[in-house]
Amino acid sequence: MDIAKIIRVIKGDIVEQKVDAIVNAANNSLQGGGGVDGAIHLAAGPKLVQECRTLGGCPTGEARITKGYLLPAKWVIHTVGPVWKGGHFGEEELLVAAYSNSLELAEKCGIRSIAFPGISIGAYGFPVDRASYLAVASIIEHLCRGSLLEEIRLICFNENAYHYYSGALNKYAFVDTND
Ligand code: AR6
């Protein structure tokens, strides 16, 4: 397995991604919000929030799945990253859980391609240098446990995010598990 071929860092808009599933950086209510959450709900149309209302929310670090409705992606995986409170409240573990629970749910649903935003690096204030490293590390850990995913995109909405996520991936580019 060549990790560098599966994970791609892309500058762009997550709602335009033609993948099986896009991941939403949601909040505990799953009722929509600003940032990437607002963009996904706007592009998917009002049926998305209707389905979300049936889910009863989502604890931080967990993930839930809905249809993608008007999006090019068939599915939306909603996860909730941690709010950054200085780093002593389990924020790192919760961010890793958000990525790994999203990936496990994707595997269970037969998803082969998935796109993530920079979970928690916007309104939730997680420092992007650390968040980008944890995102890449948790994805690689998941792949090493055995995966049917063929493509994992990390979608960066601006140059600064792209700089950090591509830098984090490059640090791992030498990794080749040879299986
Ligand atoms: N495509 C890709 N990335 C985007 C897009 C887009 N269309 N729009 C924004 N981003 P945020 P969080 C980037 O705040 O920190 C919401 O209100 C953005 O530039 O969306 O996890 C939820 O309801 C940033 O780099 O998510 C929650 O209340 C990254 O996505 C709360 O915000 C994440 O920023 C979640 O905060």
mmCIF file of C-alpha atoms and ligand atoms in Angstrom:
data_model
loop_
_atom_site.group_PDB
_atom_site.id
_atom_site.type_symbol
_atom_site.label_atom_id
_atom_site.label_comp_id
_atom_site.label_asym_id
_atom_site.label_seq_id
_atom_site.Cartn_x
_atom_site.Cartn_y
_atom_site.Cartn_z
ATOM 1 C CA MET A 1 0.000 0.000 0.000
ATOM 2 C CA ASP A 2 1.450 3.346 -1.060
ATOM 3 C CA ILE A 3 0.075 5.900 1.381
ATOM 4 C CA ALA A 4 1.287 8.840 -0.706
ATOM 5 C CA LYS A 5 -0.952 7.696 -3.578
ATOM 6 C CA ILE A 6 -4.078 7.353 -1.415
ATOM 7 C CA ILE A 7 -3.891 10.657 0.489
ATOM 8 C CA ARG A 8 -4.026 13.883 -1.520
ATOM 9 C CA VAL A 9 -3.976 17.461 -0.263
ATOM 10 C CA ILE A 10 -6.068 19.698 -2.528
ATOM 11 C CA LYS A 11 -6.858 23.401 -2.455
ATOM 12 C CA GLY A 12 -10.558 23.839 -3.156
ATOM 13 C CA ASP A 13 -14.166 23.750 -2.042
ATOM 14 C CA ILE A 14 -15.378 20.538 -0.405
ATOM 15 C CA VAL A 15 -18.910 20.836 -1.786
ATOM 16 C CA GLU A 16 -17.567 20.440 -5.333
ATOM 17 C CA GLN A 17 -15.694 17.201 -4.663
ATOM 18 C CA LYS A 18 -16.811 14.224 -6.740
ATOM 19 C CA VAL A 19 -16.151 11.527 -4.179
ATOM 20 C CA ASP A 20 -18.340 8.917 -2.505
ATOM 21 C CA ALA A 21 -18.465 10.911 0.744
ATOM 22 C CA ILE A 22 -17.526 14.334 2.032
ATOM 23 C CA VAL A 23 -16.960 14.947 5.733
ATOM 24 C CA ASN A 24 -18.694 17.814 7.500
ATOM 25 C CA ALA A 25 -17.047 19.645 10.417
ATOM 26 C CA ALA A 26 -20.355 19.931 12.257
ATOM 27 C CA ASN A 27 -21.432 20.842 15.790
ATOM 28 C CA ASN A 28 -23.097 18.623 18.423
ATOM 29 C CA SER A 29 -26.615 19.554 17.302
ATOM 30 C CA LEU A 30 -26.072 18.513 13.645
ATOM 31 C CA GLN A 31 -28.536 21.264 12.751
ATOM 32 C CA GLY A 32 -26.154 23.206 10.514
ATOM 33 C CA GLY A 33 -23.981 26.219 11.243
ATOM 34 C CA GLY A 34 -21.382 28.461 9.589
ATOM 35 C CA GLY A 35 -18.094 27.665 7.833
ATOM 36 C CA VAL A 36 -17.862 24.393 5.977
ATOM 37 C CA ASP A 37 -21.041 23.149 7.716
ATOM 38 C CA GLY A 38 -23.035 26.064 6.295
ATOM 39 C CA ALA A 39 -21.548 25.567 2.825
ATOM 40 C CA ILE A 40 -22.422 21.851 2.828
ATOM 41 C CA HIS A 41 -26.019 22.442 3.952
ATOM 42 C CA LEU A 42 -26.457 25.202 1.377
ATOM 43 C CA ALA A 43 -25.191 23.016 -1.455
ATOM 44 C CA ALA A 44 -27.011 19.849 -0.353
ATOM 45 C CA GLY A 45 -30.394 21.561 0.003
ATOM 46 C CA PRO A 46 -32.998 21.494 2.796
ATOM 47 C CA LYS A 47 -33.455 17.716 2.846
ATOM 48 C CA LEU A 48 -30.054 17.393 4.509
ATOM 49 C CA VAL A 49 -31.106 19.216 7.674
ATOM 50 C CA GLN A 50 -34.366 17.230 7.686
ATOM 51 C CA GLU A 51 -32.418 13.975 7.813
ATOM 52 C CA CYS A 52 -29.963 15.428 10.358
ATOM 53 C CA ARG A 53 -32.879 16.247 12.695
ATOM 54 C CA THR A 54 -33.687 12.535 12.899
ATOM 55 C CA LEU A 55 -30.201 11.681 14.212
ATOM 56 C CA GLY A 56 -30.436 13.268 17.669
ATOM 57 C CA GLY A 57 -27.101 15.065 17.530
ATOM 58 C CA CYS A 58 -23.553 13.732 17.684
ATOM 59 C CA PRO A 59 -21.057 13.730 20.588
ATOM 60 C CA THR A 60 -17.652 15.326 19.979
ATOM 61 C CA GLY A 61 -15.257 12.889 18.284
ATOM 62 C CA GLU A 62 -18.035 10.668 16.902
ATOM 63 C CA ALA A 63 -19.495 10.521 13.381
ATOM 64 C CA ARG A 64 -22.897 10.069 11.716
ATOM 65 C CA ILE A 65 -23.825 9.523 8.072
ATOM 66 C CA THR A 66 -26.553 10.978 5.848
ATOM 67 C CA LYS A 67 -27.239 11.129 2.140
ATOM 68 C CA GLY A 68 -25.628 13.915 0.111
ATOM 69 C CA TYR A 69 -28.856 15.043 -1.609
ATOM 70 C CA LEU A 70 -27.947 17.773 -4.168
ATOM 71 C CA LEU A 71 -24.180 17.384 -3.634
ATOM 72 C CA PRO A 72 -21.999 15.512 -6.149
ATOM 73 C CA ALA A 73 -21.002 13.272 -3.209
ATOM 74 C CA LYS A 74 -23.451 10.461 -2.450
ATOM 75 C CA TRP A 75 -22.897 10.646 1.313
ATOM 76 C CA VAL A 76 -22.073 13.190 4.009
ATOM 77 C CA ILE A 77 -20.280 11.988 7.105
ATOM 78 C CA HIS A 78 -20.902 14.481 9.900
ATOM 79 C CA THR A 79 -18.283 14.590 12.607
ATOM 80 C CA VAL A 80 -17.716 17.010 15.461
ATOM 81 C CA GLY A 81 -14.203 18.177 16.200
ATOM 82 C CA PRO A 82 -13.182 19.621 19.575
ATOM 83 C CA VAL A 83 -13.252 23.296 20.473
ATOM 84 C CA TRP A 84 -9.654 24.323 21.251
ATOM 85 C CA LYS A 85 -9.388 25.307 24.940
ATOM 86 C CA GLY A 86 -5.612 25.453 25.238
ATOM 87 C CA GLY A 87 -4.770 21.791 24.735
ATOM 88 C CA HIS A 88 -5.357 20.330 28.201
ATOM 89 C CA PHE A 89 -8.919 19.123 27.716
ATOM 90 C CA GLY A 90 -8.356 16.079 25.513
ATOM 91 C CA GLU A 91 -8.545 18.142 22.331
ATOM 92 C CA GLU A 92 -5.871 16.114 20.503
ATOM 93 C CA GLU A 93 -7.495 12.746 21.265
ATOM 94 C CA LEU A 94 -10.898 14.090 20.243
ATOM 95 C CA LEU A 95 -9.554 15.381 16.925
ATOM 96 C CA VAL A 96 -7.941 12.000 16.193
ATOM 97 C CA ALA A 97 -11.250 10.316 17.126
ATOM 98 C CA ALA A 98 -13.158 12.574 14.712
ATOM 99 C CA TYR A 99 -10.931 11.428 11.833
ATOM 100 C CA SER A 100 -10.760 7.762 12.788
ATOM 101 C CA ASN A 101 -14.495 7.404 13.537
ATOM 102 C CA SER A 102 -15.310 9.076 10.199
ATOM 103 C CA LEU A 103 -13.006 6.651 8.381
ATOM 104 C CA GLU A 104 -14.408 3.605 10.190
ATOM 105 C CA LEU A 105 -17.960 4.643 9.336
ATOM 106 C CA ALA A 106 -16.913 5.123 5.704
ATOM 107 C CA GLU A 107 -15.463 1.595 5.578
ATOM 108 C CA LYS A 108 -18.663 0.137 7.075
ATOM 109 C CA CYS A 109 -20.721 1.867 4.371
ATOM 110 C CA GLY A 110 -18.564 0.631 1.473
ATOM 111 C CA ILE A 111 -17.207 4.090 0.691
ATOM 112 C CA ARG A 112 -14.048 4.096 -1.437
ATOM 113 C CA SER A 113 -13.299 7.806 -1.794
ATOM 114 C CA ILE A 114 -13.690 10.516 0.854
ATOM 115 C CA ALA A 115 -12.862 14.196 1.272
ATOM 116 C CA PHE A 116 -12.152 15.887 4.618
ATOM 117 C CA PRO A 117 -12.072 19.580 5.511
ATOM 118 C CA GLY A 118 -9.641 20.867 8.132
ATOM 119 C CA ILE A 119 -11.723 19.772 11.105
ATOM 120 C CA SER A 120 -11.646 22.235 14.056
ATOM 121 C CA ILE A 121 -9.209 24.719 12.456
ATOM 122 C CA GLY A 122 -11.867 27.387 11.777
ATOM 123 C CA ALA A 123 -14.443 28.501 14.334
ATOM 124 C CA TYR A 124 -13.222 25.879 16.818
ATOM 125 C CA GLY A 125 -9.748 27.446 16.919
ATOM 126 C CA PHE A 126 -7.489 24.362 16.870
ATOM 127 C CA PRO A 127 -3.923 25.450 15.898
ATOM 128 C CA VAL A 128 -3.462 24.442 12.273
ATOM 129 C CA ASP A 129 0.129 23.220 12.655
ATOM 130 C CA ARG A 130 -0.905 20.607 15.212
ATOM 131 C CA ALA A 131 -4.308 19.845 13.613
ATOM 132 C CA SER A 132 -2.736 19.109 10.226
ATOM 133 C CA TYR A 133 -0.190 16.749 11.754
ATOM 134 C CA LEU A 134 -2.892 14.902 13.745
ATOM 135 C CA ALA A 135 -5.150 14.653 10.666
ATOM 136 C CA VAL A 136 -2.438 13.011 8.568
ATOM 137 C CA ALA A 137 -1.238 10.798 11.432
ATOM 138 C CA SER A 138 -4.732 9.505 12.200
ATOM 139 C CA ILE A 139 -5.468 8.794 8.526
ATOM 140 C CA ILE A 140 -2.204 6.878 8.135
ATOM 141 C CA GLU A 141 -2.870 4.933 11.320
ATOM 142 C CA HIS A 142 -6.268 3.974 9.938
ATOM 143 C CA LEU A 143 -4.790 2.861 6.600
ATOM 144 C CA CYS A 144 -2.182 0.766 8.372
ATOM 145 C CA ARG A 145 -4.911 -1.106 10.268
ATOM 146 C CA GLY A 146 -6.311 -2.309 6.907
ATOM 147 C CA SER A 147 -8.621 -0.329 4.647
ATOM 148 C CA LEU A 148 -10.560 -0.533 1.397
ATOM 149 C CA LEU A 149 -10.369 3.219 0.844
ATOM 150 C CA GLU A 150 -8.770 4.136 -2.480
ATOM 151 C CA GLU A 151 -8.650 7.908 -2.145
ATOM 152 C CA ILE A 152 -8.636 10.296 0.806
ATOM 153 C CA ARG A 153 -8.621 13.997 -0.034
ATOM 154 C CA LEU A 154 -7.716 16.706 2.453
ATOM 155 C CA ILE A 155 -9.476 19.804 1.137
ATOM 156 C CA CYS A 156 -7.852 23.104 2.062
ATOM 157 C CA PHE A 157 -9.909 26.240 1.652
ATOM 158 C CA ASN A 158 -6.998 28.672 1.705
ATOM 159 C CA GLU A 159 -3.249 28.861 1.088
ATOM 160 C CA ASN A 160 -2.365 28.744 4.777
ATOM 161 C CA ALA A 161 -4.239 25.477 5.346
ATOM 162 C CA TYR A 162 -2.719 24.041 2.165
ATOM 163 C CA HIS A 163 0.764 24.915 3.399
ATOM 164 C CA TYR A 164 0.277 23.023 6.675
ATOM 165 C CA TYR A 165 -1.622 19.954 5.444
ATOM 166 C CA SER A 166 0.699 19.383 2.475
ATOM 167 C CA GLY A 167 3.684 19.894 4.800
ATOM 168 C CA ALA A 168 2.287 17.318 7.234
ATOM 169 C CA LEU A 169 1.717 14.823 4.421
ATOM 170 C CA ASN A 170 5.193 15.389 3.004
ATOM 171 C CA LYS A 171 6.684 14.491 6.369
ATOM 172 C CA TYR A 172 5.062 11.068 5.959
ATOM 173 C CA ALA A 173 5.776 10.663 2.213
ATOM 174 C CA PHE A 174 8.531 8.147 2.881
ATOM 175 C CA VAL A 175 6.085 5.779 4.561
ATOM 176 C CA ASP A 176 5.454 2.633 2.490
ATOM 177 C CA THR A 177 3.940 -0.227 4.426
ATOM 178 C CA ASN A 178 4.723 -2.705 1.596
ATOM 179 C CA ASP A 179 1.538 -4.703 1.975
HETATM 180 N N1 AR6 B 1 -14.652 23.750 1.637
HETATM 181 C C1 AR6 B 1 -13.548 23.376 2.333
HETATM 182 N N2 AR6 B 1 -13.161 23.953 3.478
HETATM 183 C C2 AR6 B 1 -13.934 24.974 3.950
HETATM 184 C C3 AR6 B 1 -15.107 25.406 3.301
HETATM 185 C C4 AR6 B 1 -15.451 24.758 2.091
HETATM 186 N N3 AR6 B 1 -16.542 25.086 1.406
HETATM 187 N N4 AR6 B 1 -15.643 26.420 4.036
HETATM 188 C C5 AR6 B 1 -14.844 26.612 5.087
HETATM 189 N N5 AR6 B 1 -13.799 25.745 5.038
HETATM 190 P P1 AR6 B 1 -15.065 25.568 10.267
HETATM 191 P P2 AR6 B 1 -14.625 24.003 12.722
HETATM 192 C C6 AR6 B 1 -12.664 25.582 5.969
HETATM 193 O O1 AR6 B 1 -15.194 26.809 11.075
HETATM 194 O O2 AR6 B 1 -13.432 24.802 13.106
HETATM 195 C C7 AR6 B 1 -19.546 25.571 12.129
HETATM 196 O O3 AR6 B 1 -20.374 26.668 12.403
HETATM 197 C C8 AR6 B 1 -12.352 26.752 6.871
HETATM 198 O O4 AR6 B 1 -11.608 27.750 6.175
HETATM 199 O O5 AR6 B 1 -16.050 25.331 9.177
HETATM 200 O O6 AR6 B 1 -14.581 22.503 12.885
HETATM 201 C C9 AR6 B 1 -20.079 24.265 12.726
HETATM 202 O O7 AR6 B 1 -21.488 24.243 12.763
HETATM 203 C C10 AR6 B 1 -11.507 26.055 7.930
HETATM 204 O O8 AR6 B 1 -10.156 25.932 7.451
HETATM 205 O O9 AR6 B 1 -15.114 24.228 11.203
HETATM 206 C C11 AR6 B 1 -19.484 24.278 14.089
HETATM 207 O O10 AR6 B 1 -20.249 25.046 14.987
HETATM 208 C C12 AR6 B 1 -12.107 24.651 8.017
HETATM 209 O O11 AR6 B 1 -12.964 24.541 6.854
HETATM 210 C C13 AR6 B 1 -18.148 24.934 13.893
HETATM 211 O O12 AR6 B 1 -18.289 25.777 12.749
HETATM 212 C C14 AR6 B 1 -12.927 24.380 9.251
HETATM 213 O O13 AR6 B 1 -13.588 25.575 9.669
HETATM 214 C C15 AR6 B 1 -17.057 23.922 13.604
HETATM 215 O O14 AR6 B 1 -15.820 24.572 13.583
#
